[in-house]
Coordinates of C-alpha atoms in Angstrom, one line a residue:
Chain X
X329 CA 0.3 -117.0 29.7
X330 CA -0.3 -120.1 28.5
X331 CA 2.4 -122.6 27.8
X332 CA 2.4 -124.0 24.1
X333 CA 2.2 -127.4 25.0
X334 CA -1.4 -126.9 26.5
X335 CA -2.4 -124.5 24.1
X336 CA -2.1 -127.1 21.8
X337 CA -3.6 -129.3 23.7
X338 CA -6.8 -128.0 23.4
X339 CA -7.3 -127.6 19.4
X340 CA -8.9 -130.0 18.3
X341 CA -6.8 -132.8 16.6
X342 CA -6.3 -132.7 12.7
X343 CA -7.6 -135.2 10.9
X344 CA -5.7 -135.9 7.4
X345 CA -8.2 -136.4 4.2
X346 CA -8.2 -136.2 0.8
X347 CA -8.5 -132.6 0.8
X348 CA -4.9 -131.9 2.9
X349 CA -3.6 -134.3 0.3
X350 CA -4.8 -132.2 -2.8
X351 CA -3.5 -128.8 -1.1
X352 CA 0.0 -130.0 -1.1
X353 CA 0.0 -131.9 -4.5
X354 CA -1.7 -128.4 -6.2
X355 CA 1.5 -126.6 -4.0
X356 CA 3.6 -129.0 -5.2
X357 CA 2.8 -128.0 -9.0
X358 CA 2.5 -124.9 -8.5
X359 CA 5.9 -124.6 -6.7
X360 CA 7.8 -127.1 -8.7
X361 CA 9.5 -128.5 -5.6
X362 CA 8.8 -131.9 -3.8
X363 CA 7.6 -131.0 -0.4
X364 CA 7.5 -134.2 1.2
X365 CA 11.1 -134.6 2.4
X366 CA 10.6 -131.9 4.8
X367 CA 11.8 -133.2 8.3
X368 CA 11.3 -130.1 10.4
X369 CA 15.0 -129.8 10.7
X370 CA 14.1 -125.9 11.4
X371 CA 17.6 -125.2 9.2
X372 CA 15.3 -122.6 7.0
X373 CA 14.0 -120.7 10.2
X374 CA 17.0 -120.8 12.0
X375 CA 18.2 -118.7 8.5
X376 CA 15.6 -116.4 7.9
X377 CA 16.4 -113.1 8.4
X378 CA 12.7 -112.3 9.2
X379 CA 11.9 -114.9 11.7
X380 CA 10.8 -112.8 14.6
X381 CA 8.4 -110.6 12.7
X382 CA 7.1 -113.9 11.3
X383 CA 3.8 -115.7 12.5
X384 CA 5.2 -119.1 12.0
X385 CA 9.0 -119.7 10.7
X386 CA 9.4 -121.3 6.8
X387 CA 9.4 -124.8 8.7
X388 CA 6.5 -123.8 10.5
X389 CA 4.3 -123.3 6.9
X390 CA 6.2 -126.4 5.6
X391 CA 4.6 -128.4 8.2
X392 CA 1.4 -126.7 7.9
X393 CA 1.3 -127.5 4.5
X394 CA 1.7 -131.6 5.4
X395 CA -1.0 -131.2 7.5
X396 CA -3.3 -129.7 4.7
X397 CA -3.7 -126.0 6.7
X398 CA -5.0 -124.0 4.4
X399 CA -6.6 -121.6 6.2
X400 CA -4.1 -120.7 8.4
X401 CA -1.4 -120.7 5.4
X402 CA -3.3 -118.3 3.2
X403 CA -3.8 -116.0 6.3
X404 CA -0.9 -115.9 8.0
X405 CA 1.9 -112.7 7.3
X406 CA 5.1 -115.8 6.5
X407 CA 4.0 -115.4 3.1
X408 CA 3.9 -111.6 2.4
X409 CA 7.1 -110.8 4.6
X410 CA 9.0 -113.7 2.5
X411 CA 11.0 -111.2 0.3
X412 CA 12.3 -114.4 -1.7
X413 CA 16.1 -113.9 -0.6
X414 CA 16.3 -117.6 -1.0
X415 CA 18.1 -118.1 2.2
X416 CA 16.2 -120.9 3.3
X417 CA 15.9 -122.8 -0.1
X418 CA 20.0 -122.4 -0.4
X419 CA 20.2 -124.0 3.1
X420 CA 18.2 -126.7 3.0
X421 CA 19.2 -130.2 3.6
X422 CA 16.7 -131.9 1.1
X423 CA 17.0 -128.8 -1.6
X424 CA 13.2 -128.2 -1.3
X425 CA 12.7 -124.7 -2.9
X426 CA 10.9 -123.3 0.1
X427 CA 10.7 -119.9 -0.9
X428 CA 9.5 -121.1 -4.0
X429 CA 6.5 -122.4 -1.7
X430 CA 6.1 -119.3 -0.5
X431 CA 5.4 -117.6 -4.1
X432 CA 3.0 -120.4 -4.6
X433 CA 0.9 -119.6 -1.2
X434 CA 0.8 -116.3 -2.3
X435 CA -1.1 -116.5 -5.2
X436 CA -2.7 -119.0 -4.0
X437 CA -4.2 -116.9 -1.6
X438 CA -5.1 -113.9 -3.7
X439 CA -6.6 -116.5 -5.9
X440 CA -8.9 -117.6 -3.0
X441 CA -9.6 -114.5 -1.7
X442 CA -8.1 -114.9 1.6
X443 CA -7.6 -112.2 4.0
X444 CA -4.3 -110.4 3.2
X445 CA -2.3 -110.7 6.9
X446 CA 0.0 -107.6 5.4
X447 CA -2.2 -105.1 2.9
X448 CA 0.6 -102.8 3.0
X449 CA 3.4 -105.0 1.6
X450 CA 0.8 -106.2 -1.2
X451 CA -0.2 -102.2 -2.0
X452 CA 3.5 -101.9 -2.3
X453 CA 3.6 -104.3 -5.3
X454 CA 0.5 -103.5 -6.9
X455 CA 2.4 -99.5 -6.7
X456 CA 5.2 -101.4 -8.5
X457 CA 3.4 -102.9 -11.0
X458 CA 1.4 -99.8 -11.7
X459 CA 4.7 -98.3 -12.4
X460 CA 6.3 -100.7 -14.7
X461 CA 2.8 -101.7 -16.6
X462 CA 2.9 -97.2 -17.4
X463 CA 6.8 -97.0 -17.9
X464 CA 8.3 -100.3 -18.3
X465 CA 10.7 -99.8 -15.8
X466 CA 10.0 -98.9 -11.9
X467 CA 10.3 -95.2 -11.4
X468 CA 11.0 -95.2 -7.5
X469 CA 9.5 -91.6 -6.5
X470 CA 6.4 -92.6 -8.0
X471 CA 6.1 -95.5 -6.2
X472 CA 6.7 -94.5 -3.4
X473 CA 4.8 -91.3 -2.9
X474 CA 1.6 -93.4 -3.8
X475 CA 2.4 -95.9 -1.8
X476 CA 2.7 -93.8 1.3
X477 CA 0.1 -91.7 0.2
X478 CA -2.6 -94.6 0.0
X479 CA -1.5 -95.6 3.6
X480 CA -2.2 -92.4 4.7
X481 CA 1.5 -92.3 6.0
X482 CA 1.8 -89.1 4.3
X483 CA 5.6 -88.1 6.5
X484 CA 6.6 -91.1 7.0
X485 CA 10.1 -91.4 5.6
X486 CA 9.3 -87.8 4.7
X487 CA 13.5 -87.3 5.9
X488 CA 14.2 -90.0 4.0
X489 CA 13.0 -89.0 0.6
X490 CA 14.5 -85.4 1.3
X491 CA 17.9 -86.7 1.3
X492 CA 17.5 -89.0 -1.2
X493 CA 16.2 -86.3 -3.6
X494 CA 19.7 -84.0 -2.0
X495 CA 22.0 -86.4 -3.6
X496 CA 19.7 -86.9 -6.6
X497 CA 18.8 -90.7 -6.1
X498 CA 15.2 -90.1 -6.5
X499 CA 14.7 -89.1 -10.6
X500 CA 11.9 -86.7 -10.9
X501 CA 11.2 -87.8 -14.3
X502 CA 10.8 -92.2 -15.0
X503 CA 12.9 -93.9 -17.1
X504 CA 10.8 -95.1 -19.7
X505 CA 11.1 -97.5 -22.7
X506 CA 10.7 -96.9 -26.6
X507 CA 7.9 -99.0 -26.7
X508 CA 5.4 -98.8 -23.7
X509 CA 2.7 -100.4 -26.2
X510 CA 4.2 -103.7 -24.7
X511 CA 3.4 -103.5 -21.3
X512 CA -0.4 -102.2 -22.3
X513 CA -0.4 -105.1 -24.2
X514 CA 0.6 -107.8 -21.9
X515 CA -0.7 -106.0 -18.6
X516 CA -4.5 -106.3 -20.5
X517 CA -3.6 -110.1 -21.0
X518 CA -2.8 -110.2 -16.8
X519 CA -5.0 -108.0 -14.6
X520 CA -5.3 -110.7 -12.1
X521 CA -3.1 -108.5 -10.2
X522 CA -5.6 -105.7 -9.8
X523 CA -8.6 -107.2 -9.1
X524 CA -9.5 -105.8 -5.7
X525 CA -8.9 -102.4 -4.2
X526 CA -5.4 -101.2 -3.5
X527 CA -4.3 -102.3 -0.3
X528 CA -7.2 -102.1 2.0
X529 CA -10.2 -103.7 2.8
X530 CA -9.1 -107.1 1.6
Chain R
X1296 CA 45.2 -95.9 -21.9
X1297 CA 42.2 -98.1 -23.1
X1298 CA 43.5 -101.8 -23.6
X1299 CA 42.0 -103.2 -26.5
X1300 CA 38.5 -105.2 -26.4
X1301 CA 39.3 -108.5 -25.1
X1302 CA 35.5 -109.3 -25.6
X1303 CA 31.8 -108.0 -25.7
X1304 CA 28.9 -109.1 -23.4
X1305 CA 25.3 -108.1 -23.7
X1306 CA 24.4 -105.9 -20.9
X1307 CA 21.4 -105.5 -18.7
X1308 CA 21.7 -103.0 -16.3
X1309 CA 18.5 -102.7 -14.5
X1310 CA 16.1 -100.3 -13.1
X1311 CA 18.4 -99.1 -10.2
X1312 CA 21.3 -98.7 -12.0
X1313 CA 19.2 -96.4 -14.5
X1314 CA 17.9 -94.3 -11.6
X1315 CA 18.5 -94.5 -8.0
X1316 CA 22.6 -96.0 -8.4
X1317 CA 23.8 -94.2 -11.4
X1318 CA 27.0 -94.0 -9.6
X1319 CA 26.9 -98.1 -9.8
X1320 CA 26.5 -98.2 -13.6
X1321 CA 29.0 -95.5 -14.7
X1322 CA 31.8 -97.0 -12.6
X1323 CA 30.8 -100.5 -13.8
X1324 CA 31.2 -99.2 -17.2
X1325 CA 34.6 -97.5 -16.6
X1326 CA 36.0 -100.5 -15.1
X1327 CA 34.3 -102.3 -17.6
X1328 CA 36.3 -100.5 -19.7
X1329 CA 39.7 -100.3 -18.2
X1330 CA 40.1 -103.9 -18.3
X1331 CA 39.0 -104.7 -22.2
X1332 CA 35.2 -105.7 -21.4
X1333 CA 32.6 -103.6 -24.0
X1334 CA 29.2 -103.9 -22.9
X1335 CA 26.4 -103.7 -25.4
X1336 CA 23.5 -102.4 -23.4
X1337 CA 19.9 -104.1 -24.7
X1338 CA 18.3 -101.9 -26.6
X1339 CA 14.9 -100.8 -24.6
X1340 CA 14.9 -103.2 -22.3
X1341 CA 12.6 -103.3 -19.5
X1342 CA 12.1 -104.2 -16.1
X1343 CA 12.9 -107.6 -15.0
X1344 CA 9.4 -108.2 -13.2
X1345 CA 10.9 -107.4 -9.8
X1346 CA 9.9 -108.8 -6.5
X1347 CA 6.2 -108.1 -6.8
X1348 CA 5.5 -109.1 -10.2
X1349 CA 7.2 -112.3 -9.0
X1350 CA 5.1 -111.7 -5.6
X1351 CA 1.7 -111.7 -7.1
X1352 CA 1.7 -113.3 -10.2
X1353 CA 4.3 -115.5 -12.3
X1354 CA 3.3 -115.9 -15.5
X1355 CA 3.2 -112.1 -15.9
X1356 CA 6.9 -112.1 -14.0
X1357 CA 7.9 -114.2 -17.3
X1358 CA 7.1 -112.4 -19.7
X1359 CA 8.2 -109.1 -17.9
X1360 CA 11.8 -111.7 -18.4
X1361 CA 11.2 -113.2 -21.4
X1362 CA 10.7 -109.8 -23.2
X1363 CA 14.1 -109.2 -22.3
X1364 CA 15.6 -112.0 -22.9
X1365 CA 14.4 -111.6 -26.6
X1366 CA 15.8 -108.6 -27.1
X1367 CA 19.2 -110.2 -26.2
X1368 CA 21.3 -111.2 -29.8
X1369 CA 22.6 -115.0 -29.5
X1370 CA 26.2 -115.1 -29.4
X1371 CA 27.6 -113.4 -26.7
X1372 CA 27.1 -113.9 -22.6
X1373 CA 24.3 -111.3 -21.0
X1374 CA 25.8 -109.6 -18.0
X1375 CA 23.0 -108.8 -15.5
X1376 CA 24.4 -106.2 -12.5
X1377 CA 21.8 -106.5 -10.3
X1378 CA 21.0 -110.0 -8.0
X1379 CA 18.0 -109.7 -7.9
X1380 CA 17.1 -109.1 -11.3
X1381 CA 19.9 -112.0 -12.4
X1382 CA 17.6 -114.2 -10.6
X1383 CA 15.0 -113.6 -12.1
X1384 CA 16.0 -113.0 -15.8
X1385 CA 17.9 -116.3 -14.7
X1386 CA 15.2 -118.5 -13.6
X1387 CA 13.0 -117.2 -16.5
X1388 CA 15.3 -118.2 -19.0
X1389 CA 15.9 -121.7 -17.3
X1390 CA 11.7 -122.2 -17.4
X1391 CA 12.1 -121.4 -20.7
X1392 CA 14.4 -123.4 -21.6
X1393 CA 13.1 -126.7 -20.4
X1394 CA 9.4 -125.4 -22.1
X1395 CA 10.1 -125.0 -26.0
X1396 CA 6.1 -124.1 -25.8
X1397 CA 6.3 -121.9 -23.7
X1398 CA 9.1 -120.5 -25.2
X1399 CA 8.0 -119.8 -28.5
X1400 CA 4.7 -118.3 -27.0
X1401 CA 7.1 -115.9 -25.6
X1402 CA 8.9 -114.9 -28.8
X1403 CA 5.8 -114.2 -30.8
X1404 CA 4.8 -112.1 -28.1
X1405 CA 7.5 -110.5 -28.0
X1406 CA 8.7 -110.3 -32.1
X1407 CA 12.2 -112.1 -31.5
X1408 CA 14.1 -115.1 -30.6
X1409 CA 15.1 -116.4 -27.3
X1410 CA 18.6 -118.8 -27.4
X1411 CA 17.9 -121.6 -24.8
X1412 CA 22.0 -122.4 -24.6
X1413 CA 22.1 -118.1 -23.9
X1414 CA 24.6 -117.7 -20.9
X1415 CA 23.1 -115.3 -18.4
X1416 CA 26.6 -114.0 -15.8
X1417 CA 26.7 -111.5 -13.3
X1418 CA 29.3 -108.8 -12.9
X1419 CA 31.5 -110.9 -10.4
X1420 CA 31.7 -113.6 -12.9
X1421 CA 32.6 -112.3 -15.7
X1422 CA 35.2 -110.3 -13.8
X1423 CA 36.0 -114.1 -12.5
X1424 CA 36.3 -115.1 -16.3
X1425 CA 39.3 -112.8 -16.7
X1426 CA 41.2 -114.0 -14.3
X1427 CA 41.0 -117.8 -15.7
X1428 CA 41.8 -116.5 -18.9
X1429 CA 44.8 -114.6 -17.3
X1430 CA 45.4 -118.0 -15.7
X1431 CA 45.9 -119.4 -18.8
X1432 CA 48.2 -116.9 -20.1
X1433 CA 45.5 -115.6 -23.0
X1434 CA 45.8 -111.9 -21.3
X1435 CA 47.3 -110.6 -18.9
X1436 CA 46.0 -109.1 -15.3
X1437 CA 47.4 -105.7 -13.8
X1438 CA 49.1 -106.4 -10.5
X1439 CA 48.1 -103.9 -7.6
X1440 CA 50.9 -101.4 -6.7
X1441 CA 52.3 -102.5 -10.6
X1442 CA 50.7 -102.0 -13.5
X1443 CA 47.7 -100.9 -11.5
X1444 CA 46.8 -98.1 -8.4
X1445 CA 45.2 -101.1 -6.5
X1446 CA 42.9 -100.4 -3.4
X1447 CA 46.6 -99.7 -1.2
X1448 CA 45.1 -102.9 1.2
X1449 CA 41.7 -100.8 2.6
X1450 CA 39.7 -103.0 4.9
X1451 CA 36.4 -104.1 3.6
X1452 CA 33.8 -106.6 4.5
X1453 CA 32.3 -108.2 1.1
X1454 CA 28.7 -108.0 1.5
X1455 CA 27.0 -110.5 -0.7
X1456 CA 23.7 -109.8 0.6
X1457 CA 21.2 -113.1 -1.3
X1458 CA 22.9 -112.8 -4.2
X1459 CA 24.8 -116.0 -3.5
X1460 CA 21.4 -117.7 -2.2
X1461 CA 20.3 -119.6 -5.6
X1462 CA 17.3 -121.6 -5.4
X1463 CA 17.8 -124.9 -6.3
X1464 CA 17.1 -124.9 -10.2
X1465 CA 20.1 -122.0 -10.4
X1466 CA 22.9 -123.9 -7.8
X1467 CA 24.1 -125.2 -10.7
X1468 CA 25.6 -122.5 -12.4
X1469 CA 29.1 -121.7 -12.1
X1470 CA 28.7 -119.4 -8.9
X1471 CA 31.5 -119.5 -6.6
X1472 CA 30.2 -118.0 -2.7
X1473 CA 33.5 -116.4 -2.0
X1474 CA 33.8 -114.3 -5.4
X1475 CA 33.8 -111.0 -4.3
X1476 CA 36.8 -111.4 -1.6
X1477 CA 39.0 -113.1 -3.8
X1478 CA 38.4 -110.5 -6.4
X1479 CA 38.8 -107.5 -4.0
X1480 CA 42.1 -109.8 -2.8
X1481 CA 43.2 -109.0 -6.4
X1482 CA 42.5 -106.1 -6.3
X1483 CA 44.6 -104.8 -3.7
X1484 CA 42.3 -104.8 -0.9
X1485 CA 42.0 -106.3 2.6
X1486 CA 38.9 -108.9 2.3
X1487 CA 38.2 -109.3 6.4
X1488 CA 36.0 -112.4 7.3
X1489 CA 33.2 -111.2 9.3
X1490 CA 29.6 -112.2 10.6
X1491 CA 27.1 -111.6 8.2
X1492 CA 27.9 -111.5 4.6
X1493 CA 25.1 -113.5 3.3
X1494 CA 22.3 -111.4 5.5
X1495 CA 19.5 -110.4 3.2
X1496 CA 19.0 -106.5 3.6
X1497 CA 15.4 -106.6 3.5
X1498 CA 14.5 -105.6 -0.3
X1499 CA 11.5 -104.2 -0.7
X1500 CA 9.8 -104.6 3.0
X1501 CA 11.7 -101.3 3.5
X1502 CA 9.1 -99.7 1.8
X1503 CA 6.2 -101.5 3.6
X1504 CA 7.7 -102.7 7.0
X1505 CA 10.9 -100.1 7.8
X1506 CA 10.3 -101.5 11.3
X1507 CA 11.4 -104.7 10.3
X1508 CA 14.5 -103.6 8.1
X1509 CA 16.1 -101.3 10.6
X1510 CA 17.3 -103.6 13.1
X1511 CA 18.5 -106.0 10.3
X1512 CA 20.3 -103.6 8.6
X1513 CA 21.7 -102.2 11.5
X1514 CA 22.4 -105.6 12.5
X1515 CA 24.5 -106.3 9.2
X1516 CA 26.1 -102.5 9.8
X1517 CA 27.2 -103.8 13.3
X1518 CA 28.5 -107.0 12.5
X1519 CA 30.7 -105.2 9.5
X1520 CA 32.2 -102.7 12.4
X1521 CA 33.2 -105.4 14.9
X1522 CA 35.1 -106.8 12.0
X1523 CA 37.5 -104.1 11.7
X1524 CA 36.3 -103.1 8.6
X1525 CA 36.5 -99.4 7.4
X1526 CA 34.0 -100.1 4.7
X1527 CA 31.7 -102.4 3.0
X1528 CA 31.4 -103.5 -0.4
X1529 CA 28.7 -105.3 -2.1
X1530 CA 27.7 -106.1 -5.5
X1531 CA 24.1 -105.2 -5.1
X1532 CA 22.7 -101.6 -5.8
X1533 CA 19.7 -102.3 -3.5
X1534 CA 21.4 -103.7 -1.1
X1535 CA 23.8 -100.4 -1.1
X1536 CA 20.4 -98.3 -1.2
X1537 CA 18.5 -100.1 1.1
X1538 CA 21.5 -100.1 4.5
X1539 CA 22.5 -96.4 3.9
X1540 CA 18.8 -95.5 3.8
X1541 CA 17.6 -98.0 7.0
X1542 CA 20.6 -97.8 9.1
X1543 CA 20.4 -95.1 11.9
X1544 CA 23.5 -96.4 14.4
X1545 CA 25.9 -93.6 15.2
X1546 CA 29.0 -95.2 13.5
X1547 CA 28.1 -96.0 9.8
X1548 CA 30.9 -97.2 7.5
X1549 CA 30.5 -96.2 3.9
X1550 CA 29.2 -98.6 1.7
X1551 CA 30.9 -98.6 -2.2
X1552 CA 29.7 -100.5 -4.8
X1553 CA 32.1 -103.8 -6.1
X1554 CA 32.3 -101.7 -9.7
X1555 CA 33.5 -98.7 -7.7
X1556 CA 36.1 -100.2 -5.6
X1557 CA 37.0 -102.0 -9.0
X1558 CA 37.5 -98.8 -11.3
X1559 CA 39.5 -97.2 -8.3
X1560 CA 41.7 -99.7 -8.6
X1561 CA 42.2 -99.6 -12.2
X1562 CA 43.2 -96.1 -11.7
X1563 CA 39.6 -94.7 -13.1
X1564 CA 40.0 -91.0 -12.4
X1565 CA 36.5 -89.5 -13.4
X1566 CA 35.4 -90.7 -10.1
X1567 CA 33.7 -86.9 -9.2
X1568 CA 30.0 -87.9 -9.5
X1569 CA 29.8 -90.7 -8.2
X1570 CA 31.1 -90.4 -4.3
X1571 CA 28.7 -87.4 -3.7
X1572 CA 25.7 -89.5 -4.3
X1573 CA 26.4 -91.9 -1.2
X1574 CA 24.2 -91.3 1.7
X1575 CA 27.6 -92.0 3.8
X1576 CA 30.5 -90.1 1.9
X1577 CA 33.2 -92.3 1.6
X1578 CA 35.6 -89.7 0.4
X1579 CA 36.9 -88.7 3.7
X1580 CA 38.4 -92.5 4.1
X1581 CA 39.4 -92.9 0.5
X1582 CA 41.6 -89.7 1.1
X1583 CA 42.6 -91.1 4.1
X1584 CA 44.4 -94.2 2.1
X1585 CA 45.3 -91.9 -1.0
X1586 CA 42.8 -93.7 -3.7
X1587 CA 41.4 -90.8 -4.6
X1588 CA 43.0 -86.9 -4.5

């Protein structure tokens, strides 16, 4: 195996333009949080509890960002396994909001189309929004059945649901609101969300 | 005995606690009710926008908020149970609140009004609020093994899970990282310090990526056994959910939820339904230390 050091050796070198510049000053909007401070102190990676199933740490996309990477940003799995727990914006040193960055990337990427590095954690929300914009309210069983079912994991957790449903913490039945004319109404006003296929083939 | 109603909060309980931890919201509501607190649930409310409306597109994540947060009367604090959804009814009211536009976009969507100076708590702090008054001498507290059963010093760790990871626009509200144990100290428990209170248990990727959760849950299950502890406690229904689902070591400590271990120490006796829907039956231990018969 190669060591790093030569690996990087032989990219090519990155040339800063106007272009890196915009990426982080639309991030930076979009986000709310000033990205610039970011010293690669490696706090937030060294407190994420996803790290090691992570292409690149949260300092790793922080300093991809600086140096305008948007391809590799948009593509890589950092921003779909980020589950927002806000670990690494409560640790770090210069209070960036780095989950916060994450959010942004995210959208950012479905905005531009970019390959999704983790379809199945992105057919799990669409599954949840499906749910709320028909109920109001998540209705778990649902969700998941259709989730597993459109990853053709049909038994998968199989066990797991059986025991859940044993000590009744799977509903068979949503809890609903009064008025699920709101969610029709404000889902027609956002269907960014559903614009390509459900999970696969992005 | 019912003590009379020290004060009412708006209450949010959330889709978990409507579903999956039922156990979670009837015990909050019988401690709740134990020590003076009446809770006005919102009428109709709706899901807080969870992690993936959050995931994939904000604006729709605030008004999935901001509907509730219009449905809230002025006046009196809203409790929000769940982290995760205090977070985000949270941070949407604090967007709101610094974007009157916005704001009244959101309340003619929605048919009512949303008060920017509206106090938005979670469970552990208005429990905290209590003891201040009781600090003051406006009420007064039970004292374990007194006027109240207590938790006869059981060893728990306090699992916090994120919910004492606020992003930066939310540090500044009054949230104290040590709540829990000093509360369960009231209570009459035995608060042990241990490895991995803050660990985030993985939310929703334990849908999607159950490779990735195990180990971390396990991890955090681990971490709680070398401690000493004989059970956990957290304040989070998913994170409850999520551990006894995930977990598969051999030596799993039951994991009760903070509103459970709080009505057992009120003496709360209707406590039947609630223990048989844990994954890991904690009645076996809180036999073992007389909580419950």
């Amino acid at each position: 195996m190669r060591q790093p050091a030569q690996k990087f050796a032989s990219l090519p070198p990155i040339h800063l333009d106007r272009a890196s510049t915009r990426l982080a000053d639309r991030v930076r909007r979009m986000s709310g949080t000033e990205l610039r401070g970011c010293y690669q102190c490696r706090t937030c990676s060294g407190g994420c509890p996803f790290f090691q199933a992570m292409d690149y740490g949260p300092h790793g996309v922080m300093r991809l960002l600086q140096l305008g990477q948007l391809e590799e940003l948009l593509t890589c799995n950092t921003i779909w396994l980020c589950v927002g727990c806000h670990t690494c914006s409560a640790c770090c040193p210069m209070a960036i909001d780095i989950a916060a960055v994450m959010d942004a990337l995210r959208r950012l990427a479905l905005s531009e189309n970019a390959k999704v590095a983790e379809p199945g954690v992105l057919a799990f929300h669409r599954e949840v929004l499906r749910a709320i914009e028909s109920y109001g309210r998540t209705h778990k069983l649902e969700i998941m059945l259709r989730f597993k079912a459109g990853q053709k994991q049909w038994f998968q957790d199989f066990d797991v649901g059986l025991k859940m449903l044993a000590k009744r913490k799977l509903p068979l039945l949503p809890s609903k609101i009064e008025r699920p004319q709101d969610m029709k109404r404000l889902f027609n006003k956002h269907p960014r969300h559903k614009q390509r296929g459900i999970g696969g083939n992005l | 005995m019912t003590p009379p109603t020290l004060f009412e909060v708006s209450y949010f309980p959330g889709c978990s606690l409507a579903t999956s931890a039922q156990e979670a919201n009837q015990s909050l509501k019988r401690a709740c009710q134990a020590s003076g607190l009446l809770l006005q649930e919102l009428d109709d409310w709706s899901c807080c926008g969870t992690s993936s409306a959050h995931a994939l597109d904000d604006e729709l994540s605030l008004s999935l908020a901001a509907r509730n947060l219009a449905l809230t009367p002025a006046g009196k604090p809203l409790m929000v149970m769940c982290p995760a959804c205090y977070k985000n009814l949270a941070g949407a009211h604090a967007k709101l609140k610094e974007d009157p536009e916005r704001r009244r976009d959101e309340e003619r969507r929605w048919g009512g009004t949303i008060d920017p100076n509206l106090r938005i708590v979670t469970f552990l702090e208005l429990v905290n609020f209590l003891r201040r008054l009781a600090e003051m001498g406006a009420v007064r507290l039970p004292r374990p093994g007194k006027e109240m059963e207590g938790l006869h010093r059981i060893k728990v760790a306090p699992y916090y899970g994120c919910a004492t990871m606020l992003p930066p626009r939310l540090r500044a509200a009054s949230f104290r990282p040590a709540l829990m144990t000093e509360l369960l100290d009231l209570l009459g428990a035995e608060p042990l310090r241990w490895a991995l209170p803050n660990r985030c248990c993985g939310t929703f990727l334990t849908a999607a990526r159950p490779d990735i959760t195990t180990p971390l849950v396990n991890e955090i299950m681990q971490a709680a056994v070398d401690s000493g502890a004989e059970c956990l406690v957290t304040a989070c229904a998913m994170c409850q959910l999520n551990i006894e689902v995930r977990c598969d070591l051999p030596n799993r400590l039951p994991i009760l939820h903070f509103s459970e271990a709080m009505a057992l120490a009120l003496g709360v006796k209707d406590h039947e339904g609630w223990f048989k829907r844990h994954l890991v039956d904690p009645r076996p231990l809180l036999k073992e230390h007389r909580l419950i018969a």
